[in-house]
mmCIF file of C-alpha atoms (C1' of nucleotides) in Angstrom:
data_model
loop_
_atom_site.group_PDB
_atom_site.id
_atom_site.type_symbol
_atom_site.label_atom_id
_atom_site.label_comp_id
_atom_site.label_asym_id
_atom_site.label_seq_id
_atom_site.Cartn_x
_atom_site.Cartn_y
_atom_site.Cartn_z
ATOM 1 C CA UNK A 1 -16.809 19.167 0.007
ATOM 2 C CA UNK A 2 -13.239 19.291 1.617
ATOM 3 C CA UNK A 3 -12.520 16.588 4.447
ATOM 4 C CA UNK A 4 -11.711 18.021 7.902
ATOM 5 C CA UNK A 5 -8.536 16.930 9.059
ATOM 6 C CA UNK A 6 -7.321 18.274 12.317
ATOM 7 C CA UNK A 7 -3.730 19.039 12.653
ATOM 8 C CA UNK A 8 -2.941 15.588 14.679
ATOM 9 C CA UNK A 9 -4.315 13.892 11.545
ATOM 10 C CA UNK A 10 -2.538 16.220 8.905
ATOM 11 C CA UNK A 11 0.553 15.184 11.367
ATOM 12 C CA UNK A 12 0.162 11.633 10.473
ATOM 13 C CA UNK A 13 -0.398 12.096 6.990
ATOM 14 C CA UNK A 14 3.093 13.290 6.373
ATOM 15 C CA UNK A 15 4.158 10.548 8.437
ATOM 16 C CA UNK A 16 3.325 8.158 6.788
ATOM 17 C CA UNK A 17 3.429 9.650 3.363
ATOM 18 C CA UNK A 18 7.262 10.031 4.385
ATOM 19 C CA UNK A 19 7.360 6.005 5.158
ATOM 20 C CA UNK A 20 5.706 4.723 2.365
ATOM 21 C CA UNK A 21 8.400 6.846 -0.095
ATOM 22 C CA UNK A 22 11.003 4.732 1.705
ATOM 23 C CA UNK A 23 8.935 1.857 1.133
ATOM 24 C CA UNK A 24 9.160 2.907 -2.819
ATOM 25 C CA UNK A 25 5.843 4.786 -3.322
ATOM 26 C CA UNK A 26 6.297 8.136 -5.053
ATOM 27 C CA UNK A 27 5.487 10.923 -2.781
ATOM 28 C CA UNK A 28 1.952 11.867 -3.915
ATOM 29 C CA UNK A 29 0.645 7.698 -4.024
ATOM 30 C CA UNK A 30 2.388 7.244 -0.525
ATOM 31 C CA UNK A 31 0.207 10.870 0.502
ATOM 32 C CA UNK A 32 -2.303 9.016 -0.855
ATOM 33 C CA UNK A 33 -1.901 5.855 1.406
ATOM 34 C CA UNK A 34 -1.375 8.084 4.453
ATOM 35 C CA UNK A 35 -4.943 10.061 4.231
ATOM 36 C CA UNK A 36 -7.007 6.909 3.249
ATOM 37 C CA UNK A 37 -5.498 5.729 6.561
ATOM 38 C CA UNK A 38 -6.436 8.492 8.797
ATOM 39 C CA UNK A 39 -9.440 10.069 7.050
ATOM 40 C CA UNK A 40 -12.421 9.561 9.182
ATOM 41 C CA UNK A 41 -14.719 7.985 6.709
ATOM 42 C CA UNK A 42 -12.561 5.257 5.194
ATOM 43 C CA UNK A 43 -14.037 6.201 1.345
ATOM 44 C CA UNK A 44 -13.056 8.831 -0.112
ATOM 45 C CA UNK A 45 -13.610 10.422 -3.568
ATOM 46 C CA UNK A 46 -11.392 11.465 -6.326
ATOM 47 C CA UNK A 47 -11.698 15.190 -5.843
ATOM 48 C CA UNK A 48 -12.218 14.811 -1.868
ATOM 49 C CA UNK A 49 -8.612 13.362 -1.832
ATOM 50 C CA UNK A 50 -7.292 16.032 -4.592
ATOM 51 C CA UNK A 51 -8.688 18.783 -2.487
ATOM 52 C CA UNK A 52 -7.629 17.577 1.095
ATOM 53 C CA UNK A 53 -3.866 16.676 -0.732
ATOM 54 C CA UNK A 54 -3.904 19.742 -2.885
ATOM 55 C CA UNK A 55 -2.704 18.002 -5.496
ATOM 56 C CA UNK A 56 -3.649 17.695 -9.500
ATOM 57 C CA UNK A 57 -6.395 16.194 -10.817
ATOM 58 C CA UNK A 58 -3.198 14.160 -13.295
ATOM 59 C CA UNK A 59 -1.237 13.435 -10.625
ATOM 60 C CA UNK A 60 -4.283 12.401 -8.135
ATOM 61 C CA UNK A 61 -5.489 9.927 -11.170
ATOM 62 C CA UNK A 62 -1.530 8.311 -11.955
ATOM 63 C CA UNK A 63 -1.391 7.347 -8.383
ATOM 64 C CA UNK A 64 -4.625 6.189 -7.551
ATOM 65 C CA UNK A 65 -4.321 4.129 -11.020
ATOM 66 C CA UNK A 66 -0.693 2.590 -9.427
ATOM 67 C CA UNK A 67 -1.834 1.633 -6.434
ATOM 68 C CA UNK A 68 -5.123 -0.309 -7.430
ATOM 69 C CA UNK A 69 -2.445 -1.458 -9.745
ATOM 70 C CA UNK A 70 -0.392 -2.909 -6.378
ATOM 71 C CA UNK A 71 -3.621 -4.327 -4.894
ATOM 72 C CA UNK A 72 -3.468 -1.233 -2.154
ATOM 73 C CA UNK A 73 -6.311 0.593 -3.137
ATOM 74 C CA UNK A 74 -9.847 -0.183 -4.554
ATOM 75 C CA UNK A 75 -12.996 1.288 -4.844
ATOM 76 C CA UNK A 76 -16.753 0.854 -4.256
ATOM 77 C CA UNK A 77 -20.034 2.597 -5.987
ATOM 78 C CA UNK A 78 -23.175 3.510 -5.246
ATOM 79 C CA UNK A 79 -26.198 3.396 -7.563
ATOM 80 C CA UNK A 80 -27.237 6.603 -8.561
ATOM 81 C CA UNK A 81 -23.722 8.163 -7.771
ATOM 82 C CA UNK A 82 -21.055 8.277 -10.862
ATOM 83 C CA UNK A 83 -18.546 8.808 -8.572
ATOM 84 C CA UNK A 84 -16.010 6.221 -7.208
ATOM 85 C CA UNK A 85 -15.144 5.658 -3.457
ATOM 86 C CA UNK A 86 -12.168 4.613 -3.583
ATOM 87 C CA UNK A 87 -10.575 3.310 0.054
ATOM 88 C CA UNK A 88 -7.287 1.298 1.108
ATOM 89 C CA UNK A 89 -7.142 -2.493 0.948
ATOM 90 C CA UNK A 90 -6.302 -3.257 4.567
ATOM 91 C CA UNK A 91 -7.776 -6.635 5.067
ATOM 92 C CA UNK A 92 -4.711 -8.186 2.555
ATOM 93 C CA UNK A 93 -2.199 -7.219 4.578
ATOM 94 C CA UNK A 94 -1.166 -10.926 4.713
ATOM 95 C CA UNK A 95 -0.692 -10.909 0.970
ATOM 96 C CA UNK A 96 1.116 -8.075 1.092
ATOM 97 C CA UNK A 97 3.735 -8.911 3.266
ATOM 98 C CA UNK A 98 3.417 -12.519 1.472
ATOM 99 C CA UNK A 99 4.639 -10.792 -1.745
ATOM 100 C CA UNK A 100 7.461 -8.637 0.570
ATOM 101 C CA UNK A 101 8.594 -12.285 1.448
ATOM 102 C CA UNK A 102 8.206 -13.414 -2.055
ATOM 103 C CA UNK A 103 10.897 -10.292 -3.404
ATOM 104 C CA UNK A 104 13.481 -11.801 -0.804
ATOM 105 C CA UNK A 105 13.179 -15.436 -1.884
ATOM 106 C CA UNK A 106 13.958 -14.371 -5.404
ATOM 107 C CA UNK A 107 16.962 -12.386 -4.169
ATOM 108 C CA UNK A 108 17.878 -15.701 -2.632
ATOM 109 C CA UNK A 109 18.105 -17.620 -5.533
ATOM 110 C CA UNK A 110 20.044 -14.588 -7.390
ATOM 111 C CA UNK A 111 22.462 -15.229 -4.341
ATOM 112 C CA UNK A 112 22.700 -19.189 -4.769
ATOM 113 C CA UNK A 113 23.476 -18.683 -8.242
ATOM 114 C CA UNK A 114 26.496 -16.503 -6.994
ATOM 115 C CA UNK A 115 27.220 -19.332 -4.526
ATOM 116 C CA UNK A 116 27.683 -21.540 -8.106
ATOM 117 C CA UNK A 117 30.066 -19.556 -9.414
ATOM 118 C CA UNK A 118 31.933 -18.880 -6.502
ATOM 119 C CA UNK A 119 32.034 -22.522 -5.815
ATOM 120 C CA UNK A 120 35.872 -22.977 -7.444
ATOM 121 C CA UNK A 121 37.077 -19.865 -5.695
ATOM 122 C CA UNK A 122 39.100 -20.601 -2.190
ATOM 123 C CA UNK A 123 36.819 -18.549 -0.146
ATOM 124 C CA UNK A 124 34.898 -20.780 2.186
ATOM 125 C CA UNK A 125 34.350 -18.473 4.953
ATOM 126 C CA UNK A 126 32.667 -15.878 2.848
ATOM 127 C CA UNK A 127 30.602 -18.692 1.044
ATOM 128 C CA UNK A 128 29.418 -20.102 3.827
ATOM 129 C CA UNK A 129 27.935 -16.266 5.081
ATOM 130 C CA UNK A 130 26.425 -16.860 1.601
ATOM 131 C CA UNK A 131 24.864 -19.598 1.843
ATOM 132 C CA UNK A 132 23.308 -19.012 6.067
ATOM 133 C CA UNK A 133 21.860 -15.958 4.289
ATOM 134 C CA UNK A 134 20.181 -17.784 1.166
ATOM 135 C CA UNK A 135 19.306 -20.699 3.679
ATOM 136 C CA UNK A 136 17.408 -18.442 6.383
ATOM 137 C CA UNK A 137 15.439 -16.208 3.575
ATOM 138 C CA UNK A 138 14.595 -19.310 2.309
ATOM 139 C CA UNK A 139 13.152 -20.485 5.426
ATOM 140 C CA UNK A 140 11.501 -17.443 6.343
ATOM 141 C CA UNK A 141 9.512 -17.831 3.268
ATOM 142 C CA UNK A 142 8.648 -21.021 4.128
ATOM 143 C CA UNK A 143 7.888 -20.828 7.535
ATOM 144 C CA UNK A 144 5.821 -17.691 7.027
ATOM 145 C CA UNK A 145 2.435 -19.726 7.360
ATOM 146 C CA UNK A 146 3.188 -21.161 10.626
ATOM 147 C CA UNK A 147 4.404 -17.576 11.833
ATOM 148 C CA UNK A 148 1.397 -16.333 11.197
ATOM 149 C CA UNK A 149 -0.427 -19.326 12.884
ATOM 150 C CA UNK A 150 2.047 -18.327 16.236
ATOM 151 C CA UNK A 151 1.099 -14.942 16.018
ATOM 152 C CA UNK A 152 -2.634 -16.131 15.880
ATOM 153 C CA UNK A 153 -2.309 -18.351 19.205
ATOM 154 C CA UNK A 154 0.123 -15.387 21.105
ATOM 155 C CA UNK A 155 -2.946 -13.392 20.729
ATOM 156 C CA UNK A 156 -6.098 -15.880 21.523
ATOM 157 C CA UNK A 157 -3.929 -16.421 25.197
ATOM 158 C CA UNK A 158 -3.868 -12.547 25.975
ATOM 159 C CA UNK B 1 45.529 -4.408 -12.520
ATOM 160 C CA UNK B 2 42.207 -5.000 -13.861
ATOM 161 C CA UNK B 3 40.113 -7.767 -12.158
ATOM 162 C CA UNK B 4 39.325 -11.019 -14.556
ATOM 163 C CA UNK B 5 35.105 -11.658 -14.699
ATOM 164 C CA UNK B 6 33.650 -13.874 -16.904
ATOM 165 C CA UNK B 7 30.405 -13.324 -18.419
ATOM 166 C CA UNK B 8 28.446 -15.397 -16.199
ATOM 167 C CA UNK B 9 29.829 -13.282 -12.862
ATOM 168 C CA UNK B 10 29.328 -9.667 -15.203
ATOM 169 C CA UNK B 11 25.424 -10.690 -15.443
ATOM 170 C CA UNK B 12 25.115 -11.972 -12.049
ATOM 171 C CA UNK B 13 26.861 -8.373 -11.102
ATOM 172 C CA UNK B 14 23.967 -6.806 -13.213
ATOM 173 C CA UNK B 15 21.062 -8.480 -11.976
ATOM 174 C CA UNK B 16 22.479 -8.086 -8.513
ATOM 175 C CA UNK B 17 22.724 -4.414 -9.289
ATOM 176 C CA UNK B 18 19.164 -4.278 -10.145
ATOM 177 C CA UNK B 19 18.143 -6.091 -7.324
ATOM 178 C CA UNK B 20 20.362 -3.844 -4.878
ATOM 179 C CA UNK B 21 18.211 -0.654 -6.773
ATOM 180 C CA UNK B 22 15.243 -2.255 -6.146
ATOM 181 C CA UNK B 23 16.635 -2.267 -2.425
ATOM 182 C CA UNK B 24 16.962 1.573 -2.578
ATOM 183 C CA UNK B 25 20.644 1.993 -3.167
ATOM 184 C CA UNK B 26 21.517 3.958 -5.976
ATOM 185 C CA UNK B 27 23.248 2.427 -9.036
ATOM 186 C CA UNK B 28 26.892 2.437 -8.849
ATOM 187 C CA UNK B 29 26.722 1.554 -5.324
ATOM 188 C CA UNK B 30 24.598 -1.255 -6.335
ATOM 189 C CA UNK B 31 26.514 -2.689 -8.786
ATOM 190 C CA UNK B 32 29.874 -2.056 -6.004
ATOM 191 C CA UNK B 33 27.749 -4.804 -3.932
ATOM 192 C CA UNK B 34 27.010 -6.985 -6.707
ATOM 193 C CA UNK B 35 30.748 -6.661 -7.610
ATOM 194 C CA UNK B 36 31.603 -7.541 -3.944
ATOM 195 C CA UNK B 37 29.315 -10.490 -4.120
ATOM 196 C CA UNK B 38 30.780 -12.397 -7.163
ATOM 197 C CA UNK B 39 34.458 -11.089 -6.959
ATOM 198 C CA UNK B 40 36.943 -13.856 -7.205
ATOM 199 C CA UNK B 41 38.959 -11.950 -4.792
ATOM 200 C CA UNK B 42 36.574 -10.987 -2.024
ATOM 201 C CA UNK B 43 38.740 -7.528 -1.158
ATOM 202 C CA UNK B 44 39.121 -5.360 -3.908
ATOM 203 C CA UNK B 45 40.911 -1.813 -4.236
ATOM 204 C CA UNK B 46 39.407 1.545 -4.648
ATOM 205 C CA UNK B 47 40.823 1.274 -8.339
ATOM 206 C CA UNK B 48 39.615 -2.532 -8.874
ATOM 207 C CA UNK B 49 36.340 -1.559 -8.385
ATOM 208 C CA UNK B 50 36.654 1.581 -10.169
ATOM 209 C CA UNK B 51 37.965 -0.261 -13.470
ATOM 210 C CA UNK B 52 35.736 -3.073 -13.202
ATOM 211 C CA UNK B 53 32.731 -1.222 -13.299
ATOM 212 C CA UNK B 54 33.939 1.593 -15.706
ATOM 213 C CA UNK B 55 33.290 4.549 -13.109
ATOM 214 C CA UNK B 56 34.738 7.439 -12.455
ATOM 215 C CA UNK B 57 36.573 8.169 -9.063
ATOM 216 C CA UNK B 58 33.933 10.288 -7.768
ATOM 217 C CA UNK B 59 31.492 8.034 -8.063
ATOM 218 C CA UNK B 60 33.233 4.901 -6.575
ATOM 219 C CA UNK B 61 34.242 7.281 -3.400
ATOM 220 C CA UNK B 62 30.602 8.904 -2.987
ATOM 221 C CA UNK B 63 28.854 5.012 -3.263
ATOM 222 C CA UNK B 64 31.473 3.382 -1.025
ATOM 223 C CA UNK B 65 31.167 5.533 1.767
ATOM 224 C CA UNK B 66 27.427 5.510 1.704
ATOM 225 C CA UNK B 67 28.178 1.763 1.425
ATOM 226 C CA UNK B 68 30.551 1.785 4.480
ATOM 227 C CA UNK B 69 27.924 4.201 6.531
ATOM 228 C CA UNK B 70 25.357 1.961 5.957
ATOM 229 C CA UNK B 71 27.387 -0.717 7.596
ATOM 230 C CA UNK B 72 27.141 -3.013 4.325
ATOM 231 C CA UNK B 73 30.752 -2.758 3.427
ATOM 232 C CA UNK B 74 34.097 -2.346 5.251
ATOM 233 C CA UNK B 75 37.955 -2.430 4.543
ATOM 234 C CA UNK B 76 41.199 -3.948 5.623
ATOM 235 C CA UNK B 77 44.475 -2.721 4.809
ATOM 236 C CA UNK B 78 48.011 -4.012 4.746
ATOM 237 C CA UNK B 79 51.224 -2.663 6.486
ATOM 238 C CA UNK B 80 53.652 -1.172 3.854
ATOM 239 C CA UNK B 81 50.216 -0.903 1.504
ATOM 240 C CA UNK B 82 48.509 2.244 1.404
ATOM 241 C CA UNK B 83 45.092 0.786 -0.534
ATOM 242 C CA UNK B 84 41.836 0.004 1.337
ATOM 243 C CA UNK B 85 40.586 -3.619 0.257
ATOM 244 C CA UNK B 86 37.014 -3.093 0.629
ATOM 245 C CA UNK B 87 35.278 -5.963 1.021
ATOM 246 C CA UNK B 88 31.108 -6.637 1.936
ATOM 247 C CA UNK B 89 29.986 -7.408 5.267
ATOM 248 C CA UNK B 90 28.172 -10.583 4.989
ATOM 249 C CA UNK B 91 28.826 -11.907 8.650
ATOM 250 C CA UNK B 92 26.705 -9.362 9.508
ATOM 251 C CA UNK B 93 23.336 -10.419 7.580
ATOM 252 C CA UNK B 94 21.410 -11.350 10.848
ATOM 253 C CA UNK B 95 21.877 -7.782 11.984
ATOM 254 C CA UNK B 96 20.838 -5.879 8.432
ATOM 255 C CA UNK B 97 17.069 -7.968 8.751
ATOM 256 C CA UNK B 98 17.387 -7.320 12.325
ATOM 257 C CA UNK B 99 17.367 -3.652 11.403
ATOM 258 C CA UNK B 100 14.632 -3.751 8.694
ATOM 259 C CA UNK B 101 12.451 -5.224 11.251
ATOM 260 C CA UNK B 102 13.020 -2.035 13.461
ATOM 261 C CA UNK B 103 12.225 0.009 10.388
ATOM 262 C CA UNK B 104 8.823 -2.068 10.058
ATOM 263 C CA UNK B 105 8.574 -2.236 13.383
ATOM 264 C CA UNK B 106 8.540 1.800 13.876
ATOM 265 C CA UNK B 107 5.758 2.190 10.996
ATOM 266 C CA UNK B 108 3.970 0.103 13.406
ATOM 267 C CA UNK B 109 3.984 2.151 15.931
ATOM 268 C CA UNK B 110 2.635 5.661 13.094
ATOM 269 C CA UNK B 111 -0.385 3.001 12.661
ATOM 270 C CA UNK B 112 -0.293 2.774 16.623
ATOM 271 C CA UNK B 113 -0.940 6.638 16.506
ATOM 272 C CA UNK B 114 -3.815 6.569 13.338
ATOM 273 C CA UNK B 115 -5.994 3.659 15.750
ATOM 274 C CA UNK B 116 -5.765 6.418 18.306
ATOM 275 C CA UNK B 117 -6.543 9.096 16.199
ATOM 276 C CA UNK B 118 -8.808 6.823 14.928
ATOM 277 C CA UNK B 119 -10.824 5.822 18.053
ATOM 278 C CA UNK B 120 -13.427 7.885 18.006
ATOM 279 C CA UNK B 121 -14.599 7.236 14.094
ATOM 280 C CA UNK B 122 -17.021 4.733 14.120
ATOM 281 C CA UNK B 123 -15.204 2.147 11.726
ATOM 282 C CA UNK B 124 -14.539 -0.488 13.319
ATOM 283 C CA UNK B 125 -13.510 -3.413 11.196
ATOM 284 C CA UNK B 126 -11.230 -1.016 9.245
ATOM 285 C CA UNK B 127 -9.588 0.103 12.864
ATOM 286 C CA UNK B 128 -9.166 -3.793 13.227
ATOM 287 C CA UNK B 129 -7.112 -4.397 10.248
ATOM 288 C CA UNK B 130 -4.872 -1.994 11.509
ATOM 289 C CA UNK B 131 -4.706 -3.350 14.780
ATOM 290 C CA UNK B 132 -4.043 -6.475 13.591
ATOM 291 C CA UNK B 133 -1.040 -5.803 11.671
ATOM 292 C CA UNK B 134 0.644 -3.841 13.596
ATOM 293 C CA UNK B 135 0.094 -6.719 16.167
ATOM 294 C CA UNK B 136 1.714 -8.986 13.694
ATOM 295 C CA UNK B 137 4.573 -6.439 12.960
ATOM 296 C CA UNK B 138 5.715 -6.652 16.448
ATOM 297 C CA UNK B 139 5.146 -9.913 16.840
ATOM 298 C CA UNK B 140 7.757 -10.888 14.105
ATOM 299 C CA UNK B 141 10.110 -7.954 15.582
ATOM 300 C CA UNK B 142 9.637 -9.872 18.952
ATOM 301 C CA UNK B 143 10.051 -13.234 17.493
ATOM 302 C CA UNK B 144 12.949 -12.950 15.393
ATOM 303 C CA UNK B 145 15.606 -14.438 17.837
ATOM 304 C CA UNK B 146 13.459 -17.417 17.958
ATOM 305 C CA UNK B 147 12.840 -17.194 14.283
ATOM 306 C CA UNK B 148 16.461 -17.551 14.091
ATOM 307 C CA UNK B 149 16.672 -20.535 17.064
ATOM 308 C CA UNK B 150 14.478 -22.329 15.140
ATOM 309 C CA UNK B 151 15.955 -21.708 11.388
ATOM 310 C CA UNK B 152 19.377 -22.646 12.970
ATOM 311 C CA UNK B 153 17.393 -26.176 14.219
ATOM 312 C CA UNK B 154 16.091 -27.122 10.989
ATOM 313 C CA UNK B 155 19.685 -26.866 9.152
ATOM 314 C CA UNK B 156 20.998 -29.340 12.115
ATOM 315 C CA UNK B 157 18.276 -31.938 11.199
ATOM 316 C CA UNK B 158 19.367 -32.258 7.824
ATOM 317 C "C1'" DA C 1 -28.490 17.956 -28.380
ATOM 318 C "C1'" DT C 2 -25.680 20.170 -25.224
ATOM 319 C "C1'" DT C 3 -23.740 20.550 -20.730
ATOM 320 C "C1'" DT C 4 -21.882 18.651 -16.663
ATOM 321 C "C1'" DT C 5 -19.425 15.288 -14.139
ATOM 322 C "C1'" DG C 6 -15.701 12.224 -13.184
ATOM 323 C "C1'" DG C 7 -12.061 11.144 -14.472
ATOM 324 C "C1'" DT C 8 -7.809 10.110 -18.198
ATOM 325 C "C1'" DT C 9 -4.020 11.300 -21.125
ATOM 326 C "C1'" DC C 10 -0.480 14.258 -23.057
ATOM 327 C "C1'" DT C 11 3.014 17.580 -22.796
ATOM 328 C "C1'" DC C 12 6.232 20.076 -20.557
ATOM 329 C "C1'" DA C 13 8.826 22.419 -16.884
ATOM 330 C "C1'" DA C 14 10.813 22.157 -12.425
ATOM 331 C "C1'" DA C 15 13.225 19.504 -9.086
ATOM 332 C "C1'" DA C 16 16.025 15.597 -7.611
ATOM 333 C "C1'" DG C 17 19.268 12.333 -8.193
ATOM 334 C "C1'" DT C 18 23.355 10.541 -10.366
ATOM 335 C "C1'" DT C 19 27.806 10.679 -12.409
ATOM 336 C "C1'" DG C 20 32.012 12.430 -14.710
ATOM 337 C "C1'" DG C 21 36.023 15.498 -14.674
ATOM 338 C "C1'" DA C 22 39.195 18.326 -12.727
ATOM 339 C "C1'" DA C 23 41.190 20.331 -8.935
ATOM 340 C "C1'" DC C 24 42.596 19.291 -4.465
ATOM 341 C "C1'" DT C 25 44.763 16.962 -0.228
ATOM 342 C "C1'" DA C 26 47.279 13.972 2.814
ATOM 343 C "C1'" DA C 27 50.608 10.558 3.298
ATOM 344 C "C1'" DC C 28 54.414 8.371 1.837
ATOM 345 C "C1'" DA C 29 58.543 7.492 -1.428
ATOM 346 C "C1'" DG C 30 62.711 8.821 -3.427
ATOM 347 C "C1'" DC D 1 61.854 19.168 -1.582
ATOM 348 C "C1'" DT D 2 59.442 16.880 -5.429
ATOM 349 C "C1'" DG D 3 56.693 13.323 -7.220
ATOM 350 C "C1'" DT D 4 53.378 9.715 -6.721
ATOM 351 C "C1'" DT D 5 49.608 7.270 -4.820
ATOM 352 C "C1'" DA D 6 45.034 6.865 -2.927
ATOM 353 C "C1'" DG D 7 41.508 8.824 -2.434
ATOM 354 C "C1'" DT D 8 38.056 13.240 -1.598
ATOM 355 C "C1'" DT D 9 35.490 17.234 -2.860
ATOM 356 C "C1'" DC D 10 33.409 20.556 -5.815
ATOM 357 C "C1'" DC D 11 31.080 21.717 -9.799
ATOM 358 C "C1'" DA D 12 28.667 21.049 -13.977
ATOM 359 C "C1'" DA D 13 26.175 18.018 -17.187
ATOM 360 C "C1'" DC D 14 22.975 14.689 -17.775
ATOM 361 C "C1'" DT D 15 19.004 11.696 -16.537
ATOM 362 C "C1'" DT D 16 15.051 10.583 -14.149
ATOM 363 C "C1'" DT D 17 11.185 11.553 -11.502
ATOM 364 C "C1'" DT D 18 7.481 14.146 -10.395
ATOM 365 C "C1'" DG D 19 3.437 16.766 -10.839
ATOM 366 C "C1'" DA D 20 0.833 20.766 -12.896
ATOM 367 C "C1'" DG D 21 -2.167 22.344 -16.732
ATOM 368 C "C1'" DA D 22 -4.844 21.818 -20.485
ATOM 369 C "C1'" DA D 23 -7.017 19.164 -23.714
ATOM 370 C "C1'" DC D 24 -9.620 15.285 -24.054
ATOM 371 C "C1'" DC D 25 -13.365 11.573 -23.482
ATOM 372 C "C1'" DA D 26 -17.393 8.792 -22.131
ATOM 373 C "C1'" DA D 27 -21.443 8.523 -19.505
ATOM 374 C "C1'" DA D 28 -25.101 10.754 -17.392
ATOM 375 C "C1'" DA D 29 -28.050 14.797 -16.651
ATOM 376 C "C1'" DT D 30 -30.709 18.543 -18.361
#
DNA sequence: ATTTTGGTTCTCAAAAGTTGGAACTAACAG
DNA sequence: CTGTTAGTTCCAACTTTTGAGAACCAAAAT
């Protein structure tokens, strides 16, 4: 019933359980993220990932909840098996780090709003850091379709 | 002593603290950015900040050296004036998303390790999606001086 | 109708993180 | 020398986060 992880893939696990907490996850959803990455059948089962985690049956259910929640998880069925399959959302990773680039826009206008206030105040050096900031996130965001559509042509030449 | 914020700068101060949690710091050195931000005055003593934000001395040291290890913040001083004016580093903005590009850029390289680890499972369209963002992750990591060519272009055109 | 399966929800305890207060220190001032 | 200023460090209280355990529930199986 377990999954067999070798130690390589246990390895990873904690890798990347360890960089999605910086990324925000709690511990057990970025676990979570890291074996759905590495397990070697992509679909998984509720108890399959409590067991191979060794983690709760409460705390396996709260974080698979959060991150169908955040669009990084889903699940499939099969008829004639109650159980869900649930596996990571890979093929979105262009939303994903749309919505990444979405968080930093809004930062941007928190900062231009700062830029407002500060506009009476004799600091032009440090408003105009201000502003190049606002100005490139803003462009970023922007320009984020025709990255991607450079990053599609750097490949098609390799 | 005390420094003079009106009630618009106080809120922006708050919603830049919340945005600076969101970020990862922790909350008084959140709010010390946000402070740093909207401050009047752009270099503000130990006790400034201390009395503006209603924290105790402990606090403002801990958050301000984190702050100052993290490269975000710095401080000048005065001859005959024994006070740090901390101020926040915003020349340095190109450099901060230059270094949370090598942070995305080194989970890149743990999904480098899972498509090896991976090679041998018979799945390949998942093993694609990986491959293809962590092609796209170093392709912005790669890009970003000319990211930054080209954002500097578009403000001359203007 | 009762049991089993596949989860969900509630409650609580442990662990981490955050902050205040007081004691401390180093440098300078008088 | 003694006092003051500008911070630092240590400890304790408080808050938040996290996850286990048990009770619970709905659908399916027997």
């Amino acid at each position: 019933m377990n999954i067999q992880l070798d130690d390589r893939r246990k390895a990873l696990i904690e890798k990347l359980g360890i960089a999605n907490e910086e990324k925000g996850f709690q511990p057990v959803a970025g676990r979570i993220l890291g074996l759905l990455y590495v397990s070697p059948r992509p679909e998984l089962t509720f108890d399959e990932i409590r067991e191979s985690l060794n983690i709760s049956k409460s705390a396996t259910s709260t974080a698979l909840n959060l991150l169908m929640h955040m669009g990084r998880v889903d699940y499939t069925t099969f008829s004639g098996d109650r159980k869900r399959y649930f596996r990571i959302k890979l093929g979105n990773w262009r939303e994903v780090i749309q919505e990444e680039m979405e968080h930093m826009v809004k930062i941007s206008y928190v900062l231009q709003e700062v830029l407002e206030v500060r506009k009476a105040d004799n600091t032009a050096n440090f408003n105009c850091n201000i502003e190049e900031f606002t100005s490139f996130l803003q462009f970023l965001y922007k320009d984020f379709p025709s990255l991607l559509q450079r990053w599609e042509k750097s490949r098609g030449k390799e």
